[in-house]
């Protein structure tokens, strides 16, 4: 039972989940747990590209960003994802993995720029690629960056690892009567305005026929089970 169901995946890691129980920032035990999950999957020979959100850092500076020009605040958010990407790559290095961070915004002294053929080369070499700075454009999210990069690298699936264990009929953190879907189509998720991912990400994946699995990052072993093709989370499909 160790044959992976996928050869290449795009894993979207929640920035907010990185806080653990802290008010904001990066919780050490949490990032180490995430990296241990990633390591298990990498050892199975799955080619892994990762996009990490920025909510854990951006939330800490959000009060200061109130009233700011939207695009400027969004660039701050993208820079927050660069910090998370660097922390993640460093934790992966400490865990014995080889990771490369590629940024959608030019900051060459810090990380190399995103160049698609180079990213593909790294993946073929078995390196884990972390795509930082989202799409590089304001008015988007890292969910959309995950959809975009997933399509660009020919991933078979986008795995959204978040704080909830799937897509619900309403936000389960606000509505206790919300029920979880085991599968749902992109069109239904968009029509019902299900906010677990933004509509741009859903629409891009739908148009590229790239399925998404939404699952819990805090559930032990969930990523591995999902990679082995076992029932986990919610499948969003065409
Ligand atoms: N219909 C829904 N089903 C599931 N979760 C939902 C739904 N509607 C809203 N949510 C909320 O969406 C959240 C996940 O999406 P969100 O983009 O906020 O976080 P993330 O991607 O985990 O974090 P980050 O943006 O920092 O990477 C869940 O924690 C949940 O509260
Ligand atoms: O392509 C992108 C990606 C992100 N942003 C900004 O960054 C923050 C953090 O990303 P999350 O997906 O919410 O974790 C986001 O709120 C945007 O402000 C962006 O502008 N473009």
PDB file of C-alpha atoms and ligand atoms in Angstrom:
ATOM      1  CA  UNK A   1       0.000   0.000   0.000  1.00  0.00           C
ATOM      2  CA  UNK A   2       2.813   2.471  -0.694  1.00  0.00           C
ATOM      3  CA  UNK A   3       2.260   3.254  -4.362  1.00  0.00           C
ATOM      4  CA  UNK A   4       1.386   6.942  -4.689  1.00  0.00           C
ATOM      5  CA  UNK A   5      -1.703   7.844  -6.690  1.00  0.00           C
ATOM      6  CA  UNK A   6       0.077  10.905  -8.127  1.00  0.00           C
ATOM      7  CA  UNK A   7       3.461  11.590  -9.695  1.00  0.00           C
ATOM      8  CA  UNK A   8       3.435  15.393  -9.370  1.00  0.00           C
ATOM      9  CA  UNK A   9       1.293  17.512  -7.046  1.00  0.00           C
ATOM     10  CA  UNK A  10       0.921  21.140  -6.064  1.00  0.00           C
ATOM     11  CA  UNK A  11       0.497  21.431  -2.304  1.00  0.00           C
ATOM     12  CA  UNK A  12      -1.047  24.654  -0.999  1.00  0.00           C
ATOM     13  CA  UNK A  13      -0.169  25.049   2.670  1.00  0.00           C
ATOM     14  CA  UNK A  14      -2.205  27.365   4.834  1.00  0.00           C
ATOM     15  CA  UNK A  15      -0.268  30.369   6.093  1.00  0.00           C
ATOM     16  CA  UNK A  16      -2.767  30.829   8.918  1.00  0.00           C
ATOM     17  CA  UNK A  17      -2.248  27.256  10.102  1.00  0.00           C
ATOM     18  CA  UNK A  18       1.477  27.993  10.565  1.00  0.00           C
ATOM     19  CA  UNK A  19       0.611  30.097  13.628  1.00  0.00           C
ATOM     20  CA  UNK A  20      -0.453  26.998  15.539  1.00  0.00           C
ATOM     21  CA  UNK A  21      -2.029  28.317  18.732  1.00  0.00           C
ATOM     22  CA  UNK A  22      -0.050  31.578  18.598  1.00  0.00           C
ATOM     23  CA  UNK A  23      -1.636  34.933  17.756  1.00  0.00           C
ATOM     24  CA  UNK A  24       0.478  35.319  14.582  1.00  0.00           C
ATOM     25  CA  UNK A  25       3.852  34.316  13.146  1.00  0.00           C
ATOM     26  CA  UNK A  26       5.450  30.920  12.750  1.00  0.00           C
ATOM     27  CA  UNK A  27       5.011  28.286  15.445  1.00  0.00           C
ATOM     28  CA  UNK A  28       8.087  26.047  15.460  1.00  0.00           C
ATOM     29  CA  UNK A  29       6.353  22.793  16.396  1.00  0.00           C
ATOM     30  CA  UNK A  30       3.700  23.420  13.733  1.00  0.00           C
ATOM     31  CA  UNK A  31       6.141  24.024  10.876  1.00  0.00           C
ATOM     32  CA  UNK A  32       8.136  20.945  11.912  1.00  0.00           C
ATOM     33  CA  UNK A  33       4.966  18.845  11.854  1.00  0.00           C
ATOM     34  CA  UNK A  34       4.076  20.151   8.377  1.00  0.00           C
ATOM     35  CA  UNK A  35       7.587  19.392   7.143  1.00  0.00           C
ATOM     36  CA  UNK A  36       7.427  15.859   8.571  1.00  0.00           C
ATOM     37  CA  UNK A  37       4.217  15.286   6.564  1.00  0.00           C
ATOM     38  CA  UNK A  38       5.897  16.640   3.419  1.00  0.00           C
ATOM     39  CA  UNK A  39       8.948  14.435   4.013  1.00  0.00           C
ATOM     40  CA  UNK A  40       6.831  11.264   4.161  1.00  0.00           C
ATOM     41  CA  UNK A  41       5.348  12.058   0.774  1.00  0.00           C
ATOM     42  CA  UNK A  42       8.645  13.136  -0.799  1.00  0.00           C
ATOM     43  CA  UNK A  43      10.166   9.813   0.266  1.00  0.00           C
ATOM     44  CA  UNK A  44       7.498   8.029  -1.793  1.00  0.00           C
ATOM     45  CA  UNK A  45       8.984   9.671  -4.896  1.00  0.00           C
ATOM     46  CA  UNK A  46       6.167  12.165  -5.482  1.00  0.00           C
ATOM     47  CA  UNK A  47       7.308  15.387  -7.163  1.00  0.00           C
ATOM     48  CA  UNK A  48       6.220  18.203  -4.872  1.00  0.00           C
ATOM     49  CA  UNK A  49       5.714  21.886  -5.508  1.00  0.00           C
ATOM     50  CA  UNK A  50       4.440  24.033  -2.647  1.00  0.00           C
ATOM     51  CA  UNK A  51       2.665  27.358  -2.344  1.00  0.00           C
ATOM     52  CA  UNK A  52       2.311  28.715   1.175  1.00  0.00           C
ATOM     53  CA  UNK A  53      -0.084  31.463   2.230  1.00  0.00           C
ATOM     54  CA  UNK A  54       0.734  34.556   4.262  1.00  0.00           C
ATOM     55  CA  UNK A  55      -2.194  34.896   6.673  1.00  0.00           C
ATOM     56  CA  UNK A  56      -0.079  34.127   9.763  1.00  0.00           C
ATOM     57  CA  UNK A  57       2.148  37.170   9.186  1.00  0.00           C
ATOM     58  CA  UNK A  58      -0.282  39.421   7.361  1.00  0.00           C
ATOM     59  CA  UNK A  59      -2.826  39.054  10.172  1.00  0.00           C
ATOM     60  CA  UNK A  60      -0.241  40.460  12.590  1.00  0.00           C
ATOM     61  CA  UNK A  61       0.258  43.592  10.512  1.00  0.00           C
ATOM     62  CA  UNK A  62      -3.365  43.927   9.331  1.00  0.00           C
ATOM     63  CA  UNK A  63      -4.369  46.664  11.804  1.00  0.00           C
ATOM     64  CA  UNK A  64      -1.532  48.841  10.452  1.00  0.00           C
ATOM     65  CA  UNK A  65      -2.640  48.090   6.882  1.00  0.00           C
ATOM     66  CA  UNK A  66      -6.156  49.449   7.495  1.00  0.00           C
ATOM     67  CA  UNK A  67      -6.926  52.322   5.155  1.00  0.00           C
ATOM     68  CA  UNK A  68      -3.890  51.519   3.012  1.00  0.00           C
ATOM     69  CA  UNK A  69      -3.929  51.491  -0.743  1.00  0.00           C
ATOM     70  CA  UNK A  70      -5.113  47.946  -1.644  1.00  0.00           C
ATOM     71  CA  UNK A  71      -2.296  47.138  -4.060  1.00  0.00           C
ATOM     72  CA  UNK A  72       0.352  48.218  -1.541  1.00  0.00           C
ATOM     73  CA  UNK A  73      -1.236  46.070   1.167  1.00  0.00           C
ATOM     74  CA  UNK A  74      -1.320  43.153  -1.282  1.00  0.00           C
ATOM     75  CA  UNK A  75       2.402  43.536  -2.002  1.00  0.00           C
ATOM     76  CA  UNK A  76       2.957  43.347   1.763  1.00  0.00           C
ATOM     77  CA  UNK A  77       0.922  40.139   1.782  1.00  0.00           C
ATOM     78  CA  UNK A  78       3.029  38.690  -1.032  1.00  0.00           C
ATOM     79  CA  UNK A  79       6.214  39.551   0.867  1.00  0.00           C
ATOM     80  CA  UNK A  80       4.755  37.732   3.891  1.00  0.00           C
ATOM     81  CA  UNK A  81       4.553  34.589   1.742  1.00  0.00           C
ATOM     82  CA  UNK A  82       8.249  35.012   0.886  1.00  0.00           C
ATOM     83  CA  UNK A  83       9.076  34.915   4.600  1.00  0.00           C
ATOM     84  CA  UNK A  84       6.981  31.787   5.094  1.00  0.00           C
ATOM     85  CA  UNK A  85       8.549  30.172   2.022  1.00  0.00           C
ATOM     86  CA  UNK A  86      12.054  30.832   3.353  1.00  0.00           C
ATOM     87  CA  UNK A  87      11.127  29.419   6.769  1.00  0.00           C
ATOM     88  CA  UNK A  88       9.555  26.360   5.147  1.00  0.00           C
ATOM     89  CA  UNK A  89      12.552  25.709   2.866  1.00  0.00           C
ATOM     90  CA  UNK A  90      14.906  26.055   5.829  1.00  0.00           C
ATOM     91  CA  UNK A  91      12.848  23.636   7.923  1.00  0.00           C
ATOM     92  CA  UNK A  92      12.833  21.198   4.988  1.00  0.00           C
ATOM     93  CA  UNK A  93      16.621  21.503   4.690  1.00  0.00           C
ATOM     94  CA  UNK A  94      16.918  20.698   8.394  1.00  0.00           C
ATOM     95  CA  UNK A  95      14.661  17.701   7.770  1.00  0.00           C
ATOM     96  CA  UNK A  96      17.054  16.376   5.115  1.00  0.00           C
ATOM     97  CA  UNK A  97      15.166  17.538   2.019  1.00  0.00           C
ATOM     98  CA  UNK A  98      16.412  19.707  -0.835  1.00  0.00           C
ATOM     99  CA  UNK A  99      14.145  22.667  -1.528  1.00  0.00           C
ATOM    100  CA  UNK A 100      14.349  25.622  -3.895  1.00  0.00           C
ATOM    101  CA  UNK A 101      12.383  28.833  -3.351  1.00  0.00           C
ATOM    102  CA  UNK A 102      11.329  30.739  -6.491  1.00  0.00           C
ATOM    103  CA  UNK A 103       9.722  34.160  -6.181  1.00  0.00           C
ATOM    104  CA  UNK A 104       7.144  35.761  -8.470  1.00  0.00           C
ATOM    105  CA  UNK A 105       8.528  39.165  -7.374  1.00  0.00           C
ATOM    106  CA  UNK A 106      12.137  40.057  -8.208  1.00  0.00           C
ATOM    107  CA  UNK A 107      14.231  39.939  -5.003  1.00  0.00           C
ATOM    108  CA  UNK A 108      17.284  38.177  -6.376  1.00  0.00           C
ATOM    109  CA  UNK A 109      19.488  38.798  -3.345  1.00  0.00           C
ATOM    110  CA  UNK A 110      17.044  36.752  -1.292  1.00  0.00           C
ATOM    111  CA  UNK A 111      15.571  34.082  -3.583  1.00  0.00           C
ATOM    112  CA  UNK A 112      15.821  33.143  -7.226  1.00  0.00           C
ATOM    113  CA  UNK A 113      13.103  34.351  -9.587  1.00  0.00           C
ATOM    114  CA  UNK A 114      10.343  32.073 -10.832  1.00  0.00           C
ATOM    115  CA  UNK A 115      11.398  30.642 -14.182  1.00  0.00           C
ATOM    116  CA  UNK A 116       9.120  27.833 -15.331  1.00  0.00           C
ATOM    117  CA  UNK A 117      11.692  25.609 -17.118  1.00  0.00           C
ATOM    118  CA  UNK A 118      13.988  25.855 -14.102  1.00  0.00           C
ATOM    119  CA  UNK A 119      11.129  24.868 -11.774  1.00  0.00           C
ATOM    120  CA  UNK A 120      10.372  21.855 -13.992  1.00  0.00           C
ATOM    121  CA  UNK A 121      14.049  20.891 -13.941  1.00  0.00           C
ATOM    122  CA  UNK A 122      14.137  21.019 -10.121  1.00  0.00           C
ATOM    123  CA  UNK A 123      11.038  18.857  -9.879  1.00  0.00           C
ATOM    124  CA  UNK A 124      12.516  16.284 -12.267  1.00  0.00           C
ATOM    125  CA  UNK A 125      15.656  16.253 -10.087  1.00  0.00           C
ATOM    126  CA  UNK A 126      13.518  15.401  -7.057  1.00  0.00           C
ATOM    127  CA  UNK A 127      13.881  18.804  -5.405  1.00  0.00           C
ATOM    128  CA  UNK A 128      10.906  20.384  -3.669  1.00  0.00           C
ATOM    129  CA  UNK A 129      10.001  23.722  -5.240  1.00  0.00           C
ATOM    130  CA  UNK A 130       8.405  26.432  -3.099  1.00  0.00           C
ATOM    131  CA  UNK A 131       6.681  29.135  -5.130  1.00  0.00           C
ATOM    132  CA  UNK A 132       6.840  32.394  -3.158  1.00  0.00           C
ATOM    133  CA  UNK A 133       5.122  35.779  -3.576  1.00  0.00           C
ATOM    134  CA  UNK A 134       1.877  34.348  -4.940  1.00  0.00           C
ATOM    135  CA  UNK A 135       1.180  35.265  -8.547  1.00  0.00           C
ATOM    136  CA  UNK A 136       3.289  38.418  -8.224  1.00  0.00           C
ATOM    137  CA  UNK A 137       0.157  40.516  -8.763  1.00  0.00           C
ATOM    138  CA  UNK A 138      -2.083  42.355  -6.316  1.00  0.00           C
ATOM    139  CA  UNK A 139      -5.809  41.517  -6.128  1.00  0.00           C
ATOM    140  CA  UNK A 140      -5.049  37.779  -6.145  1.00  0.00           C
ATOM    141  CA  UNK A 141      -4.483  35.151  -3.449  1.00  0.00           C
ATOM    142  CA  UNK A 142      -2.096  32.285  -2.874  1.00  0.00           C
ATOM    143  CA  UNK A 143      -4.964  29.901  -3.674  1.00  0.00           C
ATOM    144  CA  UNK A 144      -4.998  31.365  -7.171  1.00  0.00           C
ATOM    145  CA  UNK A 145      -1.185  31.147  -7.257  1.00  0.00           C
ATOM    146  CA  UNK A 146      -1.509  27.448  -6.386  1.00  0.00           C
ATOM    147  CA  UNK A 147      -3.988  26.929  -9.227  1.00  0.00           C
ATOM    148  CA  UNK A 148      -1.791  28.875 -11.658  1.00  0.00           C
ATOM    149  CA  UNK A 149       1.494  27.181 -10.788  1.00  0.00           C
ATOM    150  CA  UNK A 150      -0.240  23.802 -10.559  1.00  0.00           C
ATOM    151  CA  UNK A 151      -1.445  24.212 -14.146  1.00  0.00           C
ATOM    152  CA  UNK A 152       1.942  25.527 -15.312  1.00  0.00           C
ATOM    153  CA  UNK A 153       3.935  22.591 -13.950  1.00  0.00           C
ATOM    154  CA  UNK A 154       1.435  19.971 -15.105  1.00  0.00           C
ATOM    155  CA  UNK A 155       0.478  18.861 -11.587  1.00  0.00           C
ATOM    156  CA  UNK A 156      -2.172  16.146 -11.499  1.00  0.00           C
ATOM    157  CA  UNK A 157      -3.938  17.724  -8.546  1.00  0.00           C
ATOM    158  CA  UNK A 158      -3.896  20.764  -6.245  1.00  0.00           C
ATOM    159  CA  UNK A 159      -3.961  19.747  -2.585  1.00  0.00           C
ATOM    160  CA  UNK A 160      -5.257  22.543  -0.372  1.00  0.00           C
ATOM    161  CA  UNK A 161      -4.096  21.854   3.188  1.00  0.00           C
ATOM    162  CA  UNK A 162      -6.069  24.106   5.482  1.00  0.00           C
ATOM    163  CA  UNK A 163      -7.611  24.338   8.960  1.00  0.00           C
ATOM    164  CA  UNK A 164     -10.841  22.560   8.010  1.00  0.00           C
ATOM    165  CA  UNK A 165     -11.173  18.987   6.746  1.00  0.00           C
ATOM    166  CA  UNK A 166     -12.986  19.737   3.511  1.00  0.00           C
ATOM    167  CA  UNK A 167     -15.518  21.870   1.703  1.00  0.00           C
ATOM    168  CA  UNK A 168     -18.707  22.493   3.706  1.00  0.00           C
ATOM    169  CA  UNK A 169     -22.141  23.810   2.795  1.00  0.00           C
ATOM    170  CA  UNK A 170     -21.183  26.932   4.820  1.00  0.00           C
ATOM    171  CA  UNK A 171     -18.135  28.051   6.813  1.00  0.00           C
ATOM    172  CA  UNK A 172     -17.977  25.371   9.562  1.00  0.00           C
ATOM    173  CA  UNK A 173     -16.243  27.844  11.865  1.00  0.00           C
ATOM    174  CA  UNK A 174     -19.335  30.070  11.723  1.00  0.00           C
ATOM    175  CA  UNK A 175     -22.197  27.643  11.125  1.00  0.00           C
ATOM    176  CA  UNK A 176     -22.349  24.522  13.311  1.00  0.00           C
ATOM    177  CA  UNK A 177     -25.023  22.988  11.064  1.00  0.00           C
ATOM    178  CA  UNK A 178     -22.748  23.051   7.982  1.00  0.00           C
ATOM    179  CA  UNK A 179     -22.246  19.656   6.336  1.00  0.00           C
ATOM    180  CA  UNK A 180     -19.172  18.402   4.502  1.00  0.00           C
ATOM    181  CA  UNK A 181     -19.153  17.372   0.851  1.00  0.00           C
ATOM    182  CA  UNK A 182     -17.089  14.325  -0.104  1.00  0.00           C
ATOM    183  CA  UNK A 183     -17.073  15.630  -3.696  1.00  0.00           C
ATOM    184  CA  UNK A 184     -18.381  18.775  -5.310  1.00  0.00           C
ATOM    185  CA  UNK A 185     -18.106  20.223  -8.832  1.00  0.00           C
ATOM    186  CA  UNK A 186     -16.326  23.503  -9.496  1.00  0.00           C
ATOM    187  CA  UNK A 187     -19.541  24.962 -10.906  1.00  0.00           C
ATOM    188  CA  UNK A 188     -21.489  24.123  -7.734  1.00  0.00           C
ATOM    189  CA  UNK A 189     -18.743  25.470  -5.442  1.00  0.00           C
ATOM    190  CA  UNK A 190     -18.679  28.722  -7.426  1.00  0.00           C
ATOM    191  CA  UNK A 191     -22.472  29.012  -7.694  1.00  0.00           C
ATOM    192  CA  UNK A 192     -22.870  28.464  -3.931  1.00  0.00           C
ATOM    193  CA  UNK A 193     -20.118  31.014  -3.159  1.00  0.00           C
ATOM    194  CA  UNK A 194     -18.291  28.527  -0.949  1.00  0.00           C
ATOM    195  CA  UNK A 195     -15.475  30.617   0.464  1.00  0.00           C
ATOM    196  CA  UNK A 196     -12.964  27.899   1.302  1.00  0.00           C
ATOM    197  CA  UNK A 197     -11.115  28.962  -1.861  1.00  0.00           C
ATOM    198  CA  UNK A 198     -11.617  32.025  -3.987  1.00  0.00           C
ATOM    199  CA  UNK A 199     -13.679  31.804  -7.164  1.00  0.00           C
ATOM    200  CA  UNK A 200     -10.692  32.755  -9.349  1.00  0.00           C
ATOM    201  CA  UNK A 201      -8.781  29.681  -8.153  1.00  0.00           C
ATOM    202  CA  UNK A 202     -11.827  27.441  -8.668  1.00  0.00           C
ATOM    203  CA  UNK A 203     -12.451  28.834 -12.163  1.00  0.00           C
ATOM    204  CA  UNK A 204      -8.828  28.445 -13.252  1.00  0.00           C
ATOM    205  CA  UNK A 205      -8.692  24.829 -12.066  1.00  0.00           C
ATOM    206  CA  UNK A 206     -12.046  24.092 -13.689  1.00  0.00           C
ATOM    207  CA  UNK A 207     -10.915  25.516 -17.036  1.00  0.00           C
ATOM    208  CA  UNK A 208      -7.643  23.574 -16.875  1.00  0.00           C
ATOM    209  CA  UNK A 209      -9.401  20.409 -15.676  1.00  0.00           C
ATOM    210  CA  UNK A 210      -7.125  20.354 -12.643  1.00  0.00           C
ATOM    211  CA  UNK A 211      -8.860  18.740  -9.633  1.00  0.00           C
ATOM    212  CA  UNK A 212      -8.493  20.095  -6.099  1.00  0.00           C
ATOM    213  CA  UNK A 213      -8.580  18.219  -2.791  1.00  0.00           C
ATOM    214  CA  UNK A 214      -9.309  20.275   0.314  1.00  0.00           C
ATOM    215  CA  UNK A 215      -8.144  18.580   3.512  1.00  0.00           C
ATOM    216  CA  UNK A 216      -7.020  19.270   7.059  1.00  0.00           C
ATOM    217  CA  UNK A 217      -3.390  20.122   7.681  1.00  0.00           C
ATOM    218  CA  UNK A 218      -3.855  19.382  11.379  1.00  0.00           C
ATOM    219  CA  UNK A 219      -5.118  15.812  10.929  1.00  0.00           C
ATOM    220  CA  UNK A 220      -2.188  13.420  11.419  1.00  0.00           C
ATOM    221  CA  UNK A 221      -1.367  11.334   8.332  1.00  0.00           C
ATOM    222  CA  UNK A 222      -3.997  13.035   6.130  1.00  0.00           C
ATOM    223  CA  UNK A 223      -1.532  14.146   3.423  1.00  0.00           C
ATOM    224  CA  UNK A 224      -0.024  10.667   3.138  1.00  0.00           C
ATOM    225  CA  UNK A 225      -3.426   8.968   2.958  1.00  0.00           C
ATOM    226  CA  UNK A 226      -4.501  11.387   0.281  1.00  0.00           C
ATOM    227  CA  UNK A 227      -1.343  10.776  -1.761  1.00  0.00           C
ATOM    228  CA  UNK A 228      -2.013   7.039  -1.522  1.00  0.00           C
ATOM    229  CA  UNK A 229      -5.441   7.702  -3.064  1.00  0.00           C
ATOM    230  CA  UNK A 230      -7.371   6.990   0.126  1.00  0.00           C
ATOM    231  CA  UNK A 231     -10.602   8.770   1.065  1.00  0.00           C
ATOM    232  CA  UNK A 232      -9.689  12.090   2.672  1.00  0.00           C
ATOM    233  CA  UNK A 233     -11.098  15.611   2.519  1.00  0.00           C
ATOM    234  CA  UNK A 234     -13.266  16.919  -0.343  1.00  0.00           C
ATOM    235  CA  UNK A 235     -12.579  16.430  -4.033  1.00  0.00           C
ATOM    236  CA  UNK A 236     -13.501  19.434  -6.201  1.00  0.00           C
ATOM    237  CA  UNK A 237     -13.864  18.306  -9.799  1.00  0.00           C
ATOM    238  CA  UNK A 238     -15.025  19.365 -13.284  1.00  0.00           C
TER     239      UNK A 238
HETATM  240  N1  LIG B   1     -17.836  26.461   2.639  1.00  0.00           N
HETATM  241  C1  LIG B   1     -16.713  26.386   3.378  1.00  0.00           C
HETATM  242  N2  LIG B   1     -16.134  25.171   3.622  1.00  0.00           N
HETATM  243  C2  LIG B   1     -15.001  25.095   4.333  1.00  0.00           C
HETATM  244  N3  LIG B   1     -14.354  26.154   4.851  1.00  0.00           N
HETATM  245  C3  LIG B   1     -14.863  27.383   4.622  1.00  0.00           C
HETATM  246  C4  LIG B   1     -16.070  27.559   3.879  1.00  0.00           C
HETATM  247  N4  LIG B   1     -16.344  28.884   3.806  1.00  0.00           N
HETATM  248  C5  LIG B   1     -15.383  29.520   4.461  1.00  0.00           C
HETATM  249  N5  LIG B   1     -14.476  28.628   4.966  1.00  0.00           N
HETATM  250  C6  LIG B   1     -13.282  29.027   5.718  1.00  0.00           C
HETATM  251  O1  LIG B   1     -12.183  29.023   4.815  1.00  0.00           O
HETATM  252  C7  LIG B   1     -11.006  28.829   5.590  1.00  0.00           C
HETATM  253  C8  LIG B   1      -9.881  28.353   4.719  1.00  0.00           C
HETATM  254  O2  LIG B   1      -9.562  29.270   3.726  1.00  0.00           O
HETATM  255  P1  LIG B   1      -8.536  30.490   3.908  1.00  0.00           P
HETATM  256  O3  LIG B   1      -8.155  30.899   2.536  1.00  0.00           O
HETATM  257  O4  LIG B   1      -9.111  31.500   4.822  1.00  0.00           O
HETATM  258  O5  LIG B   1      -7.366  29.906   4.735  1.00  0.00           O
HETATM  259  P2  LIG B   1      -6.013  29.251   4.318  1.00  0.00           P
HETATM  260  O6  LIG B   1      -5.893  29.086   2.860  1.00  0.00           O
HETATM  261  O7  LIG B   1      -5.959  28.021   5.132  1.00  0.00           O
HETATM  262  O8  LIG B   1      -4.988  30.326   4.891  1.00  0.00           O
HETATM  263  P3  LIG B   1      -3.962  31.282   4.124  1.00  0.00           P
HETATM  264  O9  LIG B   1      -4.766  32.188   3.252  1.00  0.00           O
HETATM  265  O10 LIG B   1      -3.247  31.974   5.185  1.00  0.00           O
HETATM  266  O11 LIG B   1      -3.078  30.349   3.347  1.00  0.00           O
HETATM  267  C9  LIG B   1     -11.432  27.813   6.630  1.00  0.00           C
HETATM  268  O12 LIG B   1     -10.655  27.916   7.786  1.00  0.00           O
HETATM  269  C10 LIG B   1     -12.905  28.106   6.860  1.00  0.00           C
HETATM  270  O13 LIG B   1     -13.116  28.809   8.080  1.00  0.00           O
HETATM  271  O1  LIG B   2      -0.972  36.463  -5.921  1.00  0.00           O
HETATM  272  C1  LIG B   2      -1.140  37.016  -4.818  1.00  0.00           C
HETATM  273  C2  LIG B   2      -1.038  36.318  -3.609  1.00  0.00           C
HETATM  274  C3  LIG B   2      -1.213  36.980  -2.412  1.00  0.00           C
HETATM  275  N1  LIG B   2      -1.491  38.313  -2.396  1.00  0.00           N
HETATM  276  C4  LIG B   2      -1.627  39.037  -1.104  1.00  0.00           C
HETATM  277  O2  LIG B   2      -0.994  38.308  -0.062  1.00  0.00           O
HETATM  278  C5  LIG B   2      -1.923  38.025   0.990  1.00  0.00           C
HETATM  279  C6  LIG B   2      -1.604  36.710   1.608  1.00  0.00           C
HETATM  280  O3  LIG B   2      -2.021  35.647   0.774  1.00  0.00           O
HETATM  281  P1  LIG B   2      -3.159  34.627   1.247  1.00  0.00           P
HETATM  282  O4  LIG B   2      -3.557  33.868   0.041  1.00  0.00           O
HETATM  283  O5  LIG B   2      -4.324  35.417   1.806  1.00  0.00           O
HETATM  284  O6  LIG B   2      -2.530  33.792   2.300  1.00  0.00           O
HETATM  285  C7  LIG B   2      -3.297  38.144   0.307  1.00  0.00           C
HETATM  286  O7  LIG B   2      -4.312  38.443   1.229  1.00  0.00           O
HETATM  287  C8  LIG B   2      -3.049  39.292  -0.663  1.00  0.00           C
HETATM  288  O8  LIG B   2      -3.104  40.502   0.045  1.00  0.00           O
HETATM  289  C9  LIG B   2      -1.617  38.985  -3.592  1.00  0.00           C
HETATM  290  O9  LIG B   2      -1.891  40.195  -3.609  1.00  0.00           O
HETATM  291  N2  LIG B   2      -1.428  38.329  -4.769  1.00  0.00           N
END
